[in-house]
């Protein structure tokens, strides 16, 4: 299933997500503490998708309590991105469709108008396809990177091509 929220978020969760969004839009550090099971990780996943899909950030790093939790976050995002029958796929076909066309096998070389889309998906990284629109300009999502790490993993020196992280989200540390 390619959705993060099974049901509509509660008013409290909407408030939390609005607070997180304004914090990220303004690059203002914010700490949110909610009880266990309140949906913090799901809200974080939704917000990182917002940042990447709208081109507000190009390289997001999620640091979670351990490597397994971090991998689960990436798995949730991957599940949403590769499903072509969701509102996200309809709004952002330039991200979702290339993954669907290769059937999840991102090692396969995929070309679009003669240029490699540079798709990547591993246990710790997801690189959005590099595509150009009909006017020759890159989509805001082109080449965007999501990297996940456990709290004990090294993050120093992270880079992908010429990109360095421009946002770090800490989840359940």
MMTF fields as JSON, N, C-alpha, C and O atoms, coordinates in Angstrom:
{
  "mmtfVersion": "1.0.0",
  "mmtfProducer": "UNKNOWN",
  "numBonds": 691,
  "numAtoms": 692,
  "numGroups": 173,
  "numChains": 1,
  "numModels": 1,
  "chainsPerModel": [1],
  "groupsPerChain": [173],
  "chainIdList": ["A"],
  "bondAtomList": [4, 2, 8, 6, 12, 10, 16, 14, 20, 18, 24, 22, 28, 26, 32, 30, 36, 34, 40, 38, 44, 42, 48, 46, 52, 50, 56, 54, 60, 58, 64, 62, 68, 66, 72, 70, 76, 74, 80, 78, 84, 82, 88, 86, 92, 90, 96, 94, 100, 98, 104, 102, 108, 106, 112, 110, 116, 114, 120, 118, 124, 122, 128, 126, 132, 130, 136, 134, 140, 138, 144, 142, 148, 146, 152, 150, 156, 154, 160, 158, 164, 162, 168, 166, 172, 170, 176, 174, 180, 178, 184, 182, 188, 186, 192, 190, 196, 194, 200, 198, 204, 202, 208, 206, 212, 210, 216, 214, 220, 218, 224, 222, 228, 226, 232, 230, 236, 234, 240, 238, 244, 242, 248, 246, 252, 250, 256, 254, 260, 258, 264, 262, 268, 266, 272, 270, 276, 274, 280, 278, 284, 282, 288, 286, 292, 290, 296, 294, 300, 298, 304, 302, 308, 306, 312, 310, 316, 314, 320, 318, 324, 322, 328, 326, 332, 330, 336, 334, 340, 338, 344, 342, 348, 346, 352, 350, 356, 354, 360, 358, 364, 362, 368, 366, 372, 370, 376, 374, 380, 378, 384, 382, 388, 386, 392, 390, 396, 394, 400, 398, 404, 402, 408, 406, 412, 410, 416, 414, 420, 418, 424, 422, 428, 426, 432, 430, 436, 434, 440, 438, 444, 442, 448, 446, 452, 450, 456, 454, 460, 458, 464, 462, 468, 466, 472, 470, 476, 474, 480, 478, 484, 482, 488, 486, 492, 490, 496, 494, 500, 498, 504, 502, 508, 506, 512, 510, 516, 514, 520, 518, 524, 522, 528, 526, 532, 530, 536, 534, 540, 538, 544, 542, 548, 546, 552, 550, 556, 554, 560, 558, 564, 562, 568, 566, 572, 570, 576, 574, 580, 578, 584, 582, 588, 586, 592, 590, 596, 594, 600, 598, 604, 602, 608, 606, 612, 610, 616, 614, 620, 618, 624, 622, 628, 626, 632, 630, 636, 634, 640, 638, 644, 642, 648, 646, 652, 650, 656, 654, 660, 658, 664, 662, 668, 666, 672, 670, 676, 674, 680, 678, 684, 682, 688, 686],
  "bondOrderList": [1, 1, 1, 1, 1, 1, 1, 1, 1, 1, 1, 1, 1, 1, 1, 1, 1, 1, 1, 1, 1, 1, 1, 1, 1, 1, 1, 1, 1, 1, 1, 1, 1, 1, 1, 1, 1, 1, 1, 1, 1, 1, 1, 1, 1, 1, 1, 1, 1, 1, 1, 1, 1, 1, 1, 1, 1, 1, 1, 1, 1, 1, 1, 1, 1, 1, 1, 1, 1, 1, 1, 1, 1, 1, 1, 1, 1, 1, 1, 1, 1, 1, 1, 1, 1, 1, 1, 1, 1, 1, 1, 1, 1, 1, 1, 1, 1, 1, 1, 1, 1, 1, 1, 1, 1, 1, 1, 1, 1, 1, 1, 1, 1, 1, 1, 1, 1, 1, 1, 1, 1, 1, 1, 1, 1, 1, 1, 1, 1, 1, 1, 1, 1, 1, 1, 1, 1, 1, 1, 1, 1, 1, 1, 1, 1, 1, 1, 1, 1, 1, 1, 1, 1, 1, 1, 1, 1, 1, 1, 1, 1, 1, 1, 1, 1, 1, 1, 1, 1, 1, 1, 1],
  "groupList": [{"groupName": "UNK", "atomNameList": ["N", "CA", "C", "O"], "elementList": ["N", "C", "C", "O"], "formalChargeList": [0, 0, 0, 0], "bondAtomList": [1, 0, 2, 1, 3, 2], "bondOrderList": [1, 1, 2], "singleLetterCode": "X", "chemCompType": "L-PEPTIDE LINKING"}],
  "groupTypeList": [0, 0, 0, 0, 0, 0, 0, 0, 0, 0, 0, 0, 0, 0, 0, 0, 0, 0, 0, 0, 0, 0, 0, 0, 0, 0, 0, 0, 0, 0, 0, 0, 0, 0, 0, 0, 0, 0, 0, 0, 0, 0, 0, 0, 0, 0, 0, 0, 0, 0, 0, 0, 0, 0, 0, 0, 0, 0, 0, 0, 0, 0, 0, 0, 0, 0, 0, 0, 0, 0, 0, 0, 0, 0, 0, 0, 0, 0, 0, 0, 0, 0, 0, 0, 0, 0, 0, 0, 0, 0, 0, 0, 0, 0, 0, 0, 0, 0, 0, 0, 0, 0, 0, 0, 0, 0, 0, 0, 0, 0, 0, 0, 0, 0, 0, 0, 0, 0, 0, 0, 0, 0, 0, 0, 0, 0, 0, 0, 0, 0, 0, 0, 0, 0, 0, 0, 0, 0, 0, 0, 0, 0, 0, 0, 0, 0, 0, 0, 0, 0, 0, 0, 0, 0, 0, 0, 0, 0, 0, 0, 0, 0, 0, 0, 0, 0, 0, 0, 0, 0, 0, 0, 0],
  "groupIdList": [1, 2, 3, 4, 5, 6, 7, 8, 9, 10, 11, 12, 13, 14, 15, 16, 17, 18, 19, 20, 21, 22, 23, 24, 25, 26, 27, 28, 29, 30, 31, 32, 33, 34, 35, 36, 37, 38, 39, 40, 41, 42, 43, 44, 45, 46, 47, 48, 49, 50, 51, 52, 53, 54, 55, 56, 57, 58, 59, 60, 61, 62, 63, 64, 65, 66, 67, 68, 69, 70, 71, 72, 73, 74, 75, 76, 77, 78, 79, 80, 81, 82, 83, 84, 85, 86, 87, 88, 89, 90, 91, 92, 93, 94, 95, 96, 97, 98, 99, 100, 101, 102, 103, 104, 105, 106, 107, 108, 109, 110, 111, 112, 113, 114, 115, 116, 117, 118, 119, 120, 121, 122, 123, 124, 125, 126, 127, 128, 129, 130, 131, 132, 133, 134, 135, 136, 137, 138, 139, 140, 141, 142, 143, 144, 145, 146, 147, 148, 149, 150, 151, 152, 153, 154, 155, 156, 157, 158, 159, 160, 161, 162, 163, 164, 165, 166, 167, 168, 169, 170, 171, 172, 173],
  "secStructList": [7, 7, 7, 1, 7, 1, 1, 7, 7, 7, 2, 2, 2, 2, 2, 2, 2, 2, 2, 2, 2, 2, 2, 2, 2, 6, 6, 7, 7, 7, 7, 7, 7, 7, 7, 6, 6, 1, 1, 2, 2, 2, 2, 2, 2, 2, 2, 2, 2, 2, 2, 2, 2, 6, 6, 1, 7, 1, 3, 3, 3, 3, 3, 3, 1, 1, 2, 2, 2, 2, 2, 2, 2, 2, 2, 2, 2, 2, 2, 2, 2, 2, 7, 1, 1, 1, 2, 2, 2, 2, 2, 7, 2, 2, 2, 2, 2, 2, 2, 2, 2, 6, 6, 6, 7, 6, 6, 1, 7, 7, 3, 3, 6, 6, 3, 3, 7, 7, 7, 3, 3, 7, 1, 1, 3, 3, 3, 7, 7, 7, 7, 5, 7, 6, 6, 1, 7, 5, 7, 6, 6, 6, 6, 7, 3, 3, 3, 3, 3, 3, 6, 6, 1, 7, 7, 6, 6, 7, 7, 5, 6, 6, 5, 7, 7, 1, 3, 3, 3, 3, 3, 7, 7],
  "xCoordList": [0.849, 0.0, 0.887, 1.825, 0.614, 1.461, 0.997, 1.017, 0.587, 0.191, 0.855, 1.141, 1.097, 1.688, 0.622, 0.777, -0.468, -1.533, -2.677, -3.214, -3.051, -4.195, -5.495, -6.384, -5.591, -6.755, -6.285, -5.086, -7.227, -6.874, -6.222, -6.664, -5.173, -4.523, -5.485, -6.366, -5.297, -6.12, -5.813, -4.781, -6.684, -6.392, -5.057, -4.325, -4.743, -3.466, -2.29, -1.298, -2.401, -1.327, -1.209, -0.102, -2.331, -2.274, -1.548, -0.757, -1.811, -1.131, 0.376, 1.18, 0.749, 2.167, 2.832, 3.94, 2.155, 2.737, 2.844, 3.813, 1.87, 1.962, 3.147, 3.866, 3.347, 4.486, 5.804, 6.74, 5.872, 7.082, 7.321, 8.454, 6.276, 6.427, 6.932, 7.841, 6.362, 6.82, 8.264, 9.037, 8.624, 10.005, 10.964, 12.021, 10.59, 11.45, 11.476, 12.521, 10.348, 10.313, 11.189, 11.804, 11.243, 12.004, 13.401, 14.149, 13.758, 15.048, 15.276, 16.38, 14.237, 14.31, 14.292, 13.306, 15.362, 15.375, 14.186, 13.841, 13.573, 12.423, 12.532, 12.946, 12.158, 12.116, 10.671, 10.018, 10.182, 8.826, 8.889, 9.595, 8.156, 8.082, 6.615, 5.776, 6.335, 4.991, 5.078, 6.142, 3.97, 4.008, 4.233, 4.024, 4.66, 4.882, 3.595, 2.508, 3.735, 2.58, 1.769, 0.695, 2.268, 1.515, 1.676, 0.957, 2.607, 2.779, 3.929, 3.927, 4.904, 6.039, 6.808, 7.144, 7.083, 7.85, 7.054, 7.618, 5.772, 4.939, 4.893, 4.959, 4.781, 4.796, 6.138, 6.188, 7.22, 8.551, 8.66, 9.197, 8.155, 8.184, 7.384, 7.829, 6.212, 5.381, 6.083, 6.038, 6.733, 7.42, 8.642, 8.92, 9.372, 10.536, 10.098, 10.767, 8.98, 8.439, 8.045, 8.308, 7.418, 7.06, 8.312, 8.312, 9.366, 10.596, 11.198, 11.595, 11.264, 11.894, 11.01, 11.494, 9.721, 8.844, 8.605, 8.418, 8.609, 8.411, 9.727, 9.732, 10.841, 12.139, 12.623, 13.475, 12.104, 12.532, 13.897, 14.635, 14.232, 15.551, 15.977, 15.138, 17.282, 17.808, 18.437, 18.523, 18.881, 19.576, 19.169, 19.667, 18.266, 17.748, 18.349, 18.394, 18.809, 19.335, 18.399, 18.065, 17.983, 17.187, 18.1, 18.672, 18.233, 18.984, 17.971, 17.205, 17.98, 17.028, 17.763, 18.993, 16.997, 17.563, 18.552, 19.511, 18.327, 19.244, 19.102, 18.2, 19.989, 19.992, 18.699, 18.208, 18.148, 16.911, 15.76, 15.0, 15.619, 14.561, 14.751, 13.784, 15.987, 16.274, 15.9, 15.303, 16.248, 15.911, 14.399, 13.895, 13.672, 12.211, 11.624, 10.646, 12.202, 11.735, 11.92, 11.012, 13.096, 13.345, 12.409, 11.937, 12.141, 11.223, 9.816, 9.148, 9.37, 8.052, 8.004, 7.03, 9.044, 9.105, 9.144, 8.451, 9.945, 10.045, 8.687, 8.312, 7.954, 6.634, 5.702, 4.918, 5.787, 4.945, 5.392, 4.557, 6.694, 7.23, 6.998, 6.703, 7.121, 7.022, 5.587, 5.366, 4.61, 3.204, 2.666, 2.698, 2.179, 1.707, 0.219, -0.314, -0.46, -1.901, -2.232, -3.111, -1.532, -1.748, -1.812, -1.392, -2.334, -2.329, -0.917, -0.723, 0.075, 1.454, 1.932, 2.56, 1.648, 2.062, 1.366, 1.952, 0.131, -0.586, -0.041, 0.028, 0.351, 0.882, 2.351, 2.794, 3.108, 4.543, 4.949, 5.751, 4.403, 4.762, 6.24, 6.795, 6.89, 8.312, 9.176, 10.323, 8.631, 9.346, 8.908, 9.751, 7.614, 7.091, 7.161, 7.501, 6.853, 6.776, 8.1, 8.086, 9.239, 10.492, 10.763, 11.27, 10.439, 10.639, 9.702, 10.076, 8.483, 7.512, 7.959, 7.814, 8.498, 8.901, 10.041, 10.125, 10.911, 12.01, 11.634, 12.451, 10.403, 9.931, 10.716, 10.838, 11.245, 12.001, 13.452, 14.232, 13.84, 15.228, 16.042, 16.237, 16.508, 17.169, 18.569, 19.188, 19.088, 20.398, 20.307, 21.306, 19.104, 18.897, 19.072, 18.521, 19.812, 20.038, 18.754, 18.242, 18.252, 17.025, 17.342, 17.971, 16.901, 17.132, 15.816, 14.771, 15.884, 14.74, 15.248, 16.126, 14.703, 15.183, 16.693, 17.383, 17.198, 18.609, 19.546, 20.757, 19.016, 19.852, 19.486, 18.31, 20.499, 20.254, 19.473, 19.74, 18.5, 17.718, 18.455, 18.055, 19.522, 20.347, 19.545, 19.816, 18.568, 17.801, 18.712, 19.604, 18.485, 19.212, 18.31, 17.551, 18.404, 17.681, 18.492, 18.701, 18.949, 19.667, 19.015, 17.979, 19.599, 19.057, 19.154, 18.413, 20.057, 20.245, 20.027, 20.009, 19.862, 19.773, 18.652, 18.349, 18.055, 17.074, 17.395, 17.352, 17.714, 18.021, 16.922, 16.685, 16.256, 15.153, 15.689, 16.833, 14.846, 15.282, 15.638, 15.022, 16.641, 17.072, 16.363, 16.681, 15.402, 14.617, 14.517, 14.599, 14.338, 14.128, 12.716, 12.163, 12.134, 10.782, 10.811, 11.867, 9.659, 9.555, 10.336, 10.589, 10.724, 11.49, 12.989, 13.774, 13.393, 14.811, 15.342, 16.519, 14.499, 14.927, 14.686, 13.748, 15.537, 15.348, 14.154, 13.881, 13.442, 12.378, 12.986, 14.144, 12.224, 12.761, 13.21, 14.061, 12.634, 12.976, 14.183, 14.698, 14.646, 15.71, 16.951, 17.55, 17.318, 18.542, 18.491, 19.52, 17.313, 17.201, 17.561, 17.344, 18.117, 18.649, 18.025, 17.879, 17.659, 17.258, 18.218, 18.357, 18.876, 19.784, 19.321, 18.958, 19.332, 18.956, 20.146, 20.926, 20.266, 21.351, 20.841, 19.929, 21.436, 21.209, 22.076, 23.028, 21.75, 22.452, 23.944, 24.742, 24.327, 25.745, 26.473, 27.682, 25.767, 26.39, 27.095, 26.708, 28.103, 28.821, 28.041, 27.487, 28.001, 27.36, 28.323, 27.998, 29.502, 30.481, 30.92, 31.177, 31.0, 31.476, 30.452, 30.809, 29.186, 28.158, 28.074, 28.025, 28.059, 27.778, 27.391, 27.755, 26.661, 26.22, 26.4, 25.768, 27.264, 27.648, 28.149, 29.101, 27.553, 28.008, 27.162, 27.388, 26.188, 25.273, 25.809, 26.405, 25.576, 25.821, 24.488, 23.62, 24.311, 23.027, 22.651, 23.477, 21.383, 20.885, 19.761, 19.148, 19.487, 18.501, 18.762, 18.978, 18.741, 18.87, 17.686, 17.432, 16.957, 15.828, 16.201, 16.648, 16.019, 16.324, 15.009, 14.072, 14.951, 13.715, 13.939, 14.779, 13.199, 13.208, 14.59, 14.918, 15.387, 16.704, 16.6, 17.614],
  "yCoordList": [-1.18, 0.0, 1.234, 1.314, 2.188, 3.347, 4.589, 5.677, 4.459, 5.622, 5.551, 4.469, 6.725, 6.766, 6.688, 5.968, 7.438, 7.486, 6.582, 6.752, 5.627, 4.768, 5.573, 5.399, 6.457, 7.32, 8.768, 9.041, 9.687, 11.108, 11.435, 10.947, 12.259, 12.63, 13.354, 14.095, 13.125, 13.789, 15.288, 15.703, 16.102, 17.536, 17.808, 18.716, 17.033, 17.227, 16.918, 17.646, 15.838, 15.484, 16.538, 16.867, 17.064, 18.144, 19.363, 19.998, 19.687, 20.797, 20.533, 21.419, 19.319, 18.953, 19.045, 19.567, 18.537, 18.586, 20.014, 20.349, 20.861, 22.272, 22.934, 23.725, 22.61, 23.142, 22.666, 23.45, 21.384, 20.841, 21.496, 21.85, 21.656, 22.252, 23.686, 24.069, 24.476, 25.863, 25.912, 26.769, 25.0, 24.935, 24.633, 25.252, 23.68, 23.305, 24.369, 24.609, 25.004, 26.074, 27.251, 27.904, 27.515, 28.658, 28.264, 29.108, 26.99, 26.472, 26.816, 27.192, 26.686, 26.963, 25.635, 24.902, 25.316, 24.053, 23.965, 24.935, 22.8, 22.569, 21.182, 20.228, 21.087, 19.789, 19.51, 20.324, 18.359, 17.958, 16.685, 15.738, 16.674, 15.473, 15.073, 15.835, 13.87, 13.326, 11.943, 11.324, 11.449, 10.118, 9.012, 9.193, 7.878, 6.704, 6.361, 6.367, 6.063, 5.677, 6.845, 6.642, 8.071, 9.25, 9.523, 10.353, 8.837, 9.032, 9.942, 10.524, 10.077, 10.962, 10.544, 11.381, 9.259, 8.777, 8.958, 9.364, 8.666, 8.842, 10.315, 10.636, 11.205, 12.643, 13.048, 13.857, 12.488, 12.78, 12.305, 13.016, 11.112, 10.59, 11.485, 11.774, 11.918, 12.793, 14.111, 14.632, 14.649, 15.928, 15.82, 16.736, 14.736, 14.598, 14.428, 14.921, 13.737, 13.659, 15.046, 15.387, 15.835, 17.218, 17.99, 18.657, 17.897, 18.631, 18.218, 19.07, 16.921, 16.426, 16.603, 17.028, 16.286, 16.346, 17.769, 17.993, 18.722, 20.114, 20.841, 22.049, 20.119, 20.722, 21.707, 22.544, 21.633, 22.554, 22.16, 23.012, 20.884, 20.382, 19.357, 18.687, 19.24, 18.302, 17.066, 16.022, 17.17, 16.042, 15.991, 16.76, 15.081, 14.948, 13.703, 12.633, 13.863, 12.747, 12.54, 13.482, 11.294, 10.921, 10.112, 9.106, 10.55, 9.794, 9.249, 9.999, 7.925, 7.279, 6.571, 6.546, 6.0, 5.384, 4.266, 4.062, 3.542, 2.475, 2.249, 2.794, 1.451, 1.23, 0.567, 0.879, -0.343, -1.028, -0.034, -0.081, 0.866, 1.884, 2.803, 3.177, 3.16, 4.021, 3.324, 3.937, 2.054, 1.283, 1.168, 1.21, 1.023, 0.957, 2.257, 2.228, 3.389, 4.677, 4.714, 5.1, 4.313, 4.307, 3.335, 3.619, 2.208, 1.221, 1.812, 1.587, 2.558, 3.203, 4.2, 4.236, 5.002, 5.994, 5.274, 5.67, 4.229, 3.452, 2.885, 2.912, 2.374, 1.803, 2.856, 2.551, 4.079, 5.166, 5.588, 5.81, 5.699, 6.192, 5.208, 5.635, 3.924, 2.974, 2.608, 1.979, 2.979, 2.687, 3.753, 4.944, 3.327, 4.292, 4.58, 5.324, 4.002, 4.188, 4.98, 4.591, 6.083, 6.915, 8.38, 8.732, 9.227, 10.656, 11.204, 12.087, 10.69, 11.167, 10.831, 11.666, 9.626, 9.233, 10.082, 10.382, 10.465, 11.302, 12.725, 13.361, 13.233, 14.59, 14.686, 15.727, 13.607, 13.622, 12.421, 11.594, 12.319, 11.173, 11.152, 10.086, 12.318, 12.37, 11.652, 11.306, 11.428, 10.679, 9.221, 8.323, 8.976, 7.616, 6.743, 5.565, 7.28, 6.47, 5.803, 4.623, 6.491, 5.805, 4.573, 3.575, 4.617, 3.45, 2.327, 1.155, 2.688, 1.684, 1.014, -0.199, 1.792, 1.253, 0.248, -0.668, 0.406, -0.557, -1.675, -2.548, -1.648, -2.707, -2.81, -3.893, -1.697, -1.69, -2.082, -1.952, -2.564, -2.982, -1.781, -1.588, -0.987, 0.267, 0.075, 1.044, -1.145, -1.385, -1.401, -1.233, -1.604, -1.6, -0.181, 0.759, -0.011, 1.327, 1.781, 1.106, 2.919, 3.459, 4.798, 5.663, 4.961, 6.21, 6.932, 6.31, 8.268, 9.115, 10.181, 10.967, 10.215, 11.126, 11.009, 12.006, 9.764, 9.512, 9.765, 9.59, 10.173, 10.465, 9.526, 9.228, 9.054, 8.158, 8.885, 10.047, 8.177, 8.779, 8.703, 9.362, 7.913, 7.782, 7.363, 7.835, 6.489, 5.966, 5.186, 4.465, 5.335, 4.529, 4.211, 5.059, 2.985, 2.563, 1.466, 0.398, 1.737, 0.745, 0.691, 1.32, -0.044, -0.108, 1.215, 1.447, 2.09, 3.355, 4.594, 5.705, 4.437, 5.608, 5.457, 4.36, 6.578, 6.664, 7.934, 9.033, 7.782, 8.932, 9.032, 8.102, 10.179, 10.4, 10.497, 10.896, 10.126, 10.158, 11.566, 12.553, 11.62, 12.885, 13.008, 12.295, 13.921, 14.113, 15.585, 16.456, 15.847, 17.221, 17.352, 16.416, 18.542, 18.792, 19.111, 19.062, 19.433, 19.688, 20.919, 21.077, 21.797, 22.997, 22.796, 23.72, 21.594, 21.303, 21.588, 21.349, 22.093, 22.35, 21.132, 20.368, 20.955, 19.814, 20.041, 21.167, 18.953, 19.016, 19.344, 19.011, 19.995, 20.309, 19.072, 19.161, 17.921, 16.688, 15.975, 15.043, 16.382, 15.664, 15.48, 16.441, 14.217, 13.903, 14.105, 14.001, 14.393, 14.574, 13.274, 12.183, 13.411, 12.261, 12.171, 13.173, 10.95, 10.648, 9.59, 8.53, 9.87, 8.918, 8.705, 9.66, 7.466, 7.159, 6.529, 5.788, 6.838, 6.304, 6.044, 6.718, 5.07, 4.865, 5.85, 6.406, 6.068, 7.082, 6.781, 7.702, 5.519, 5.18, 5.127, 4.894, 5.338, 5.319, 6.636, 7.677, 6.587, 7.812, 8.618, 8.07, 9.913, 10.783, 11.843, 12.602, 11.891, 12.886, 12.585, 11.434, 13.625, 13.481, 12.957, 12.61, 12.889, 12.419, 13.352, 14.574, 12.756, 13.537, 12.597, 11.421, 13.127, 12.358, 13.275, 14.328, 12.876, 13.745, 15.063, 15.045, 16.188, 17.464, 17.899, 18.972, 17.072, 17.46, 17.057, 15.995, 17.932, 17.632, 17.81, 18.537, 17.158, 17.285, 18.736, 19.532, 19.063, 20.396, 20.331, 21.351, 19.128, 18.971, 17.651, 16.622, 17.689, 16.482, 16.425, 17.365, 15.315, 15.097, 13.984, 12.915, 14.232, 13.24, 12.615, 13.324, 11.3, 10.608, 9.625, 8.73, 9.787, 8.856, 8.538, 7.378, 9.562, 9.314, 9.046, 8.816],
  "zCoordList": [0.0, 0.0, 0.0, 0.793, -0.864, -1.04, -0.316, -0.891, 0.909, 1.692, 3.054, 3.567, 3.635, 4.969, 6.049, 7.035, 5.858, 6.852, 6.408, 5.313, 7.245, 6.946, 7.006, 6.172, 8.006, 8.189, 8.151, 8.215, 8.047, 8.074, 9.418, 10.458, 9.397, 10.654, 11.594, 11.157, 12.881, 13.889, 13.901, 13.373, 14.49, 14.594, 15.298, 14.906, 16.325, 17.024, 16.094, 16.085, 15.311, 14.38, 13.285, 12.86, 12.827, 11.826, 12.4, 11.702, 13.661, 14.322, 14.387, 14.094, 14.77, 14.868, 13.497, 13.375, 12.464, 11.121, 10.605, 9.923, 10.917, 10.536, 11.229, 10.619, 12.503, 13.251, 12.648, 12.488, 12.318, 11.691, 10.332, 10.005, 9.549, 8.226, 8.323, 7.587, 9.214, 9.334, 9.824, 9.398, 10.714, 11.192, 10.042, 9.93, 9.19, 8.079, 6.992, 6.387, 6.738, 5.739, 6.153, 5.309, 7.446, 7.955, 8.426, 8.92, 8.276, 8.76, 10.223, 10.617, 11.016, 12.45, 13.209, 13.136, 13.933, 14.685, 15.635, 16.31, 15.678, 16.534, 17.143, 16.484, 18.4, 19.066, 19.44, 20.093, 19.022, 19.361, 20.183, 19.835, 21.256, 22.068, 22.179, 22.659, 21.727, 21.78, 22.41, 22.394, 22.967, 23.585, 22.56, 21.361, 23.063, 22.23, 21.488, 22.066, 20.197, 19.399, 18.861, 18.294, 19.03, 18.583, 17.088, 16.532, 16.434, 14.993, 14.621, 13.537, 15.492, 15.212, 13.959, 13.122, 13.838, 12.691, 11.402, 10.385, 11.425, 10.239, 9.841, 8.655, 10.809, 10.519, 9.917, 8.991, 10.44, 9.908, 8.465, 7.616, 8.182, 6.817, 5.867, 4.756, 6.307, 5.468, 5.199, 4.084, 6.223, 6.055, 5.168, 4.394, 5.258, 4.39, 2.946, 2.039, 2.713, 1.357, 0.849, -0.304, 1.707, 1.352, 0.924, -0.11, 1.715, 1.415, 0.079, -0.716, -0.169, -1.39, -2.618, -3.667, -2.505, -3.668, -4.152, -5.347, -3.243, -3.652, -3.896, -4.134, -3.84, -4.15, -3.11, -3.41, -1.894, -0.842, -0.285, 0.209, -0.363, 0.028, -1.016, -1.619, -1.226, -2.216, -1.59, -2.237, -0.329, 0.288, 1.76, 2.581, 2.076, 3.435, 4.074, 3.467, 5.313, 6.09, 7.273, 7.992, 7.462, 8.637, 9.543, 9.122, 10.775, 11.771, 12.762, 13.368, 12.919, 13.804, 14.934, 14.973, 15.845, 17.053, 16.737, 17.481, 15.644, 15.25, 13.746, 13.11, 13.192, 11.749, 11.27, 10.185, 12.07, 11.675, 11.562, 10.594, 12.537, 12.482, 11.28, 10.616, 11.009, 9.861, 8.552, 7.667, 8.435, 7.244, 7.08, 5.957, 8.183, 8.116, 7.578, 6.831, 7.945, 7.42, 5.908, 5.172, 5.452, 4.01, 3.303, 2.202, 3.917, 3.338, 3.197, 2.187, 4.196, 4.116, 2.96, 2.207, 2.82, 1.73, 0.385, -0.552, 0.29, -0.949, -1.34, -2.512, -0.36, -0.621, -1.223, -2.122, -0.736, -1.244, -2.643, -3.52, -2.852, -4.125, -5.27, -6.386, -5.026, -6.134, -6.496, -7.531, -5.681, -5.969, -6.921, -6.61, -8.068, -9.071, -8.983, -9.806, -8.0, -7.874, -6.609, -5.84, -6.399, -5.219, -5.64, -6.742, -4.769, -5.086, -5.302, -6.137, -4.558, -4.745, -6.151, -6.802, -6.629, -7.981, -9.042, -10.082, -8.784, -9.742, -9.748, -10.8, -8.565, -8.479, -8.88, -9.364, -8.685, -8.952, -9.819, -9.386, -11.037, -11.884, -12.237, -12.5, -12.248, -12.576, -11.542, -11.824, -10.349, -9.321, -9.324, -9.347, -9.301, -9.111, -10.353, -10.249, -11.513, -12.725, -13.099, -13.448, -13.047, -13.394, -12.534, -13.046, -11.235, -10.381, -10.782, -10.753, -11.156, -11.584, -12.875, -13.028, -13.798, -15.096, -15.003, -15.821, -14.028, -13.868, -12.905, -12.611, -12.416, -11.525, -10.233, -9.662, -9.77, -8.524, -8.688, -7.744, -9.874, -10.115, -10.59, -11.79, -9.649, -10.012, -10.557, -10.996, -10.543, -11.142, -12.666, -13.365, -13.157, -14.593, -15.124, -14.551, -16.187, -16.756, -17.446, -18.338, -17.024, -17.596, -18.246, -17.636, -19.487, -20.212, -20.419, -20.609, -20.38, -20.697, -21.647, -21.289, -22.859, -23.901, -24.096, -24.309, -24.019, -24.27, -23.105, -23.242, -21.962, -20.797, -19.661, -19.45, -18.922, -17.795, -16.703, -16.398, -16.119, -15.029, -13.69, -12.73, -13.614, -12.401, -11.17, -10.065, -11.35, -10.213, -9.282, -9.73, -7.984, -7.012, -5.84, -5.368, -5.382, -4.181, -3.51, -4.084, -2.282, -1.493, -0.117, 0.098, 0.808, 2.168, 2.901, 3.856, 2.469, 3.183, 2.323, 2.853, 1.024, 0.136, -0.879, -1.349, -1.198, -2.272, -3.044, -2.49, -4.319, -5.171, -6.212, -6.983, -6.219, -7.154, -8.585, -8.801, -9.566, -10.96, -11.422, -11.022, -12.27, -12.863, -14.212, -15.164, -14.273, -15.483, -15.836, -14.97, -17.122, -17.59, -18.121, -18.699, -17.913, -18.403, -19.892, -20.522, -20.447, -21.889, -22.347, -23.541, -21.408, -21.748, -21.543, -21.759, -21.125, -20.937, -19.546, -19.274, -18.664, -17.288, -16.413, -16.642, -15.412, -14.512, -13.6, -13.184, -13.291, -12.307, -10.948, -10.7, -10.058, -8.727, -7.952, -7.067, -8.288, -7.578, -8.168, -7.551, -9.333, -10.039, -9.186, -8.704, -9.012, -8.298, -6.797, -6.129, -6.248, -4.795, -4.092, -4.619, -2.888, -2.162, -0.778, -0.078, -0.397, 0.977, 1.483, 0.873, 2.587, 3.216, 4.644, 5.331, 5.093, 6.475, 7.182, 6.584, 8.456, 9.278, 10.685, 11.166, 11.33, 12.75, 13.52, 12.971, 14.793, 15.573, 15.719, 15.891, 15.654, 15.794, 14.462, 14.432, 13.364, 12.037, 11.77, 12.302, 10.968, 10.603, 9.588, 8.635, 9.796, 8.8, 8.293, 7.38, 8.883, 8.452, 7.02, 6.665, 6.213, 4.845, 3.86, 2.734, 4.252, 3.317, 2.118, 2.26, 0.954, -0.248, -1.366, -1.371, -2.295, -3.455, -4.649, -4.729, -5.582, -6.696, -6.104, -5.324, -6.441, -5.885, -4.688, -4.129, -4.292, -3.211, -1.842, -1.665, -0.899, 0.514, 1.237, 0.754, 2.386, 3.096, 3.382, 3.828, 3.115, 3.449, 4.477, 4.793, 5.003, 6.07, 6.783, 6.144, 8.112, 8.917, 9.855, 10.607, 9.809, 10.71, 11.674, 11.257, 12.946, 13.977, 14.441, 14.808, 14.421, 14.77, 15.912, 15.809, 16.989, 18.123, 18.676, 18.923, 18.865, 19.446, 20.924, 21.583]
}
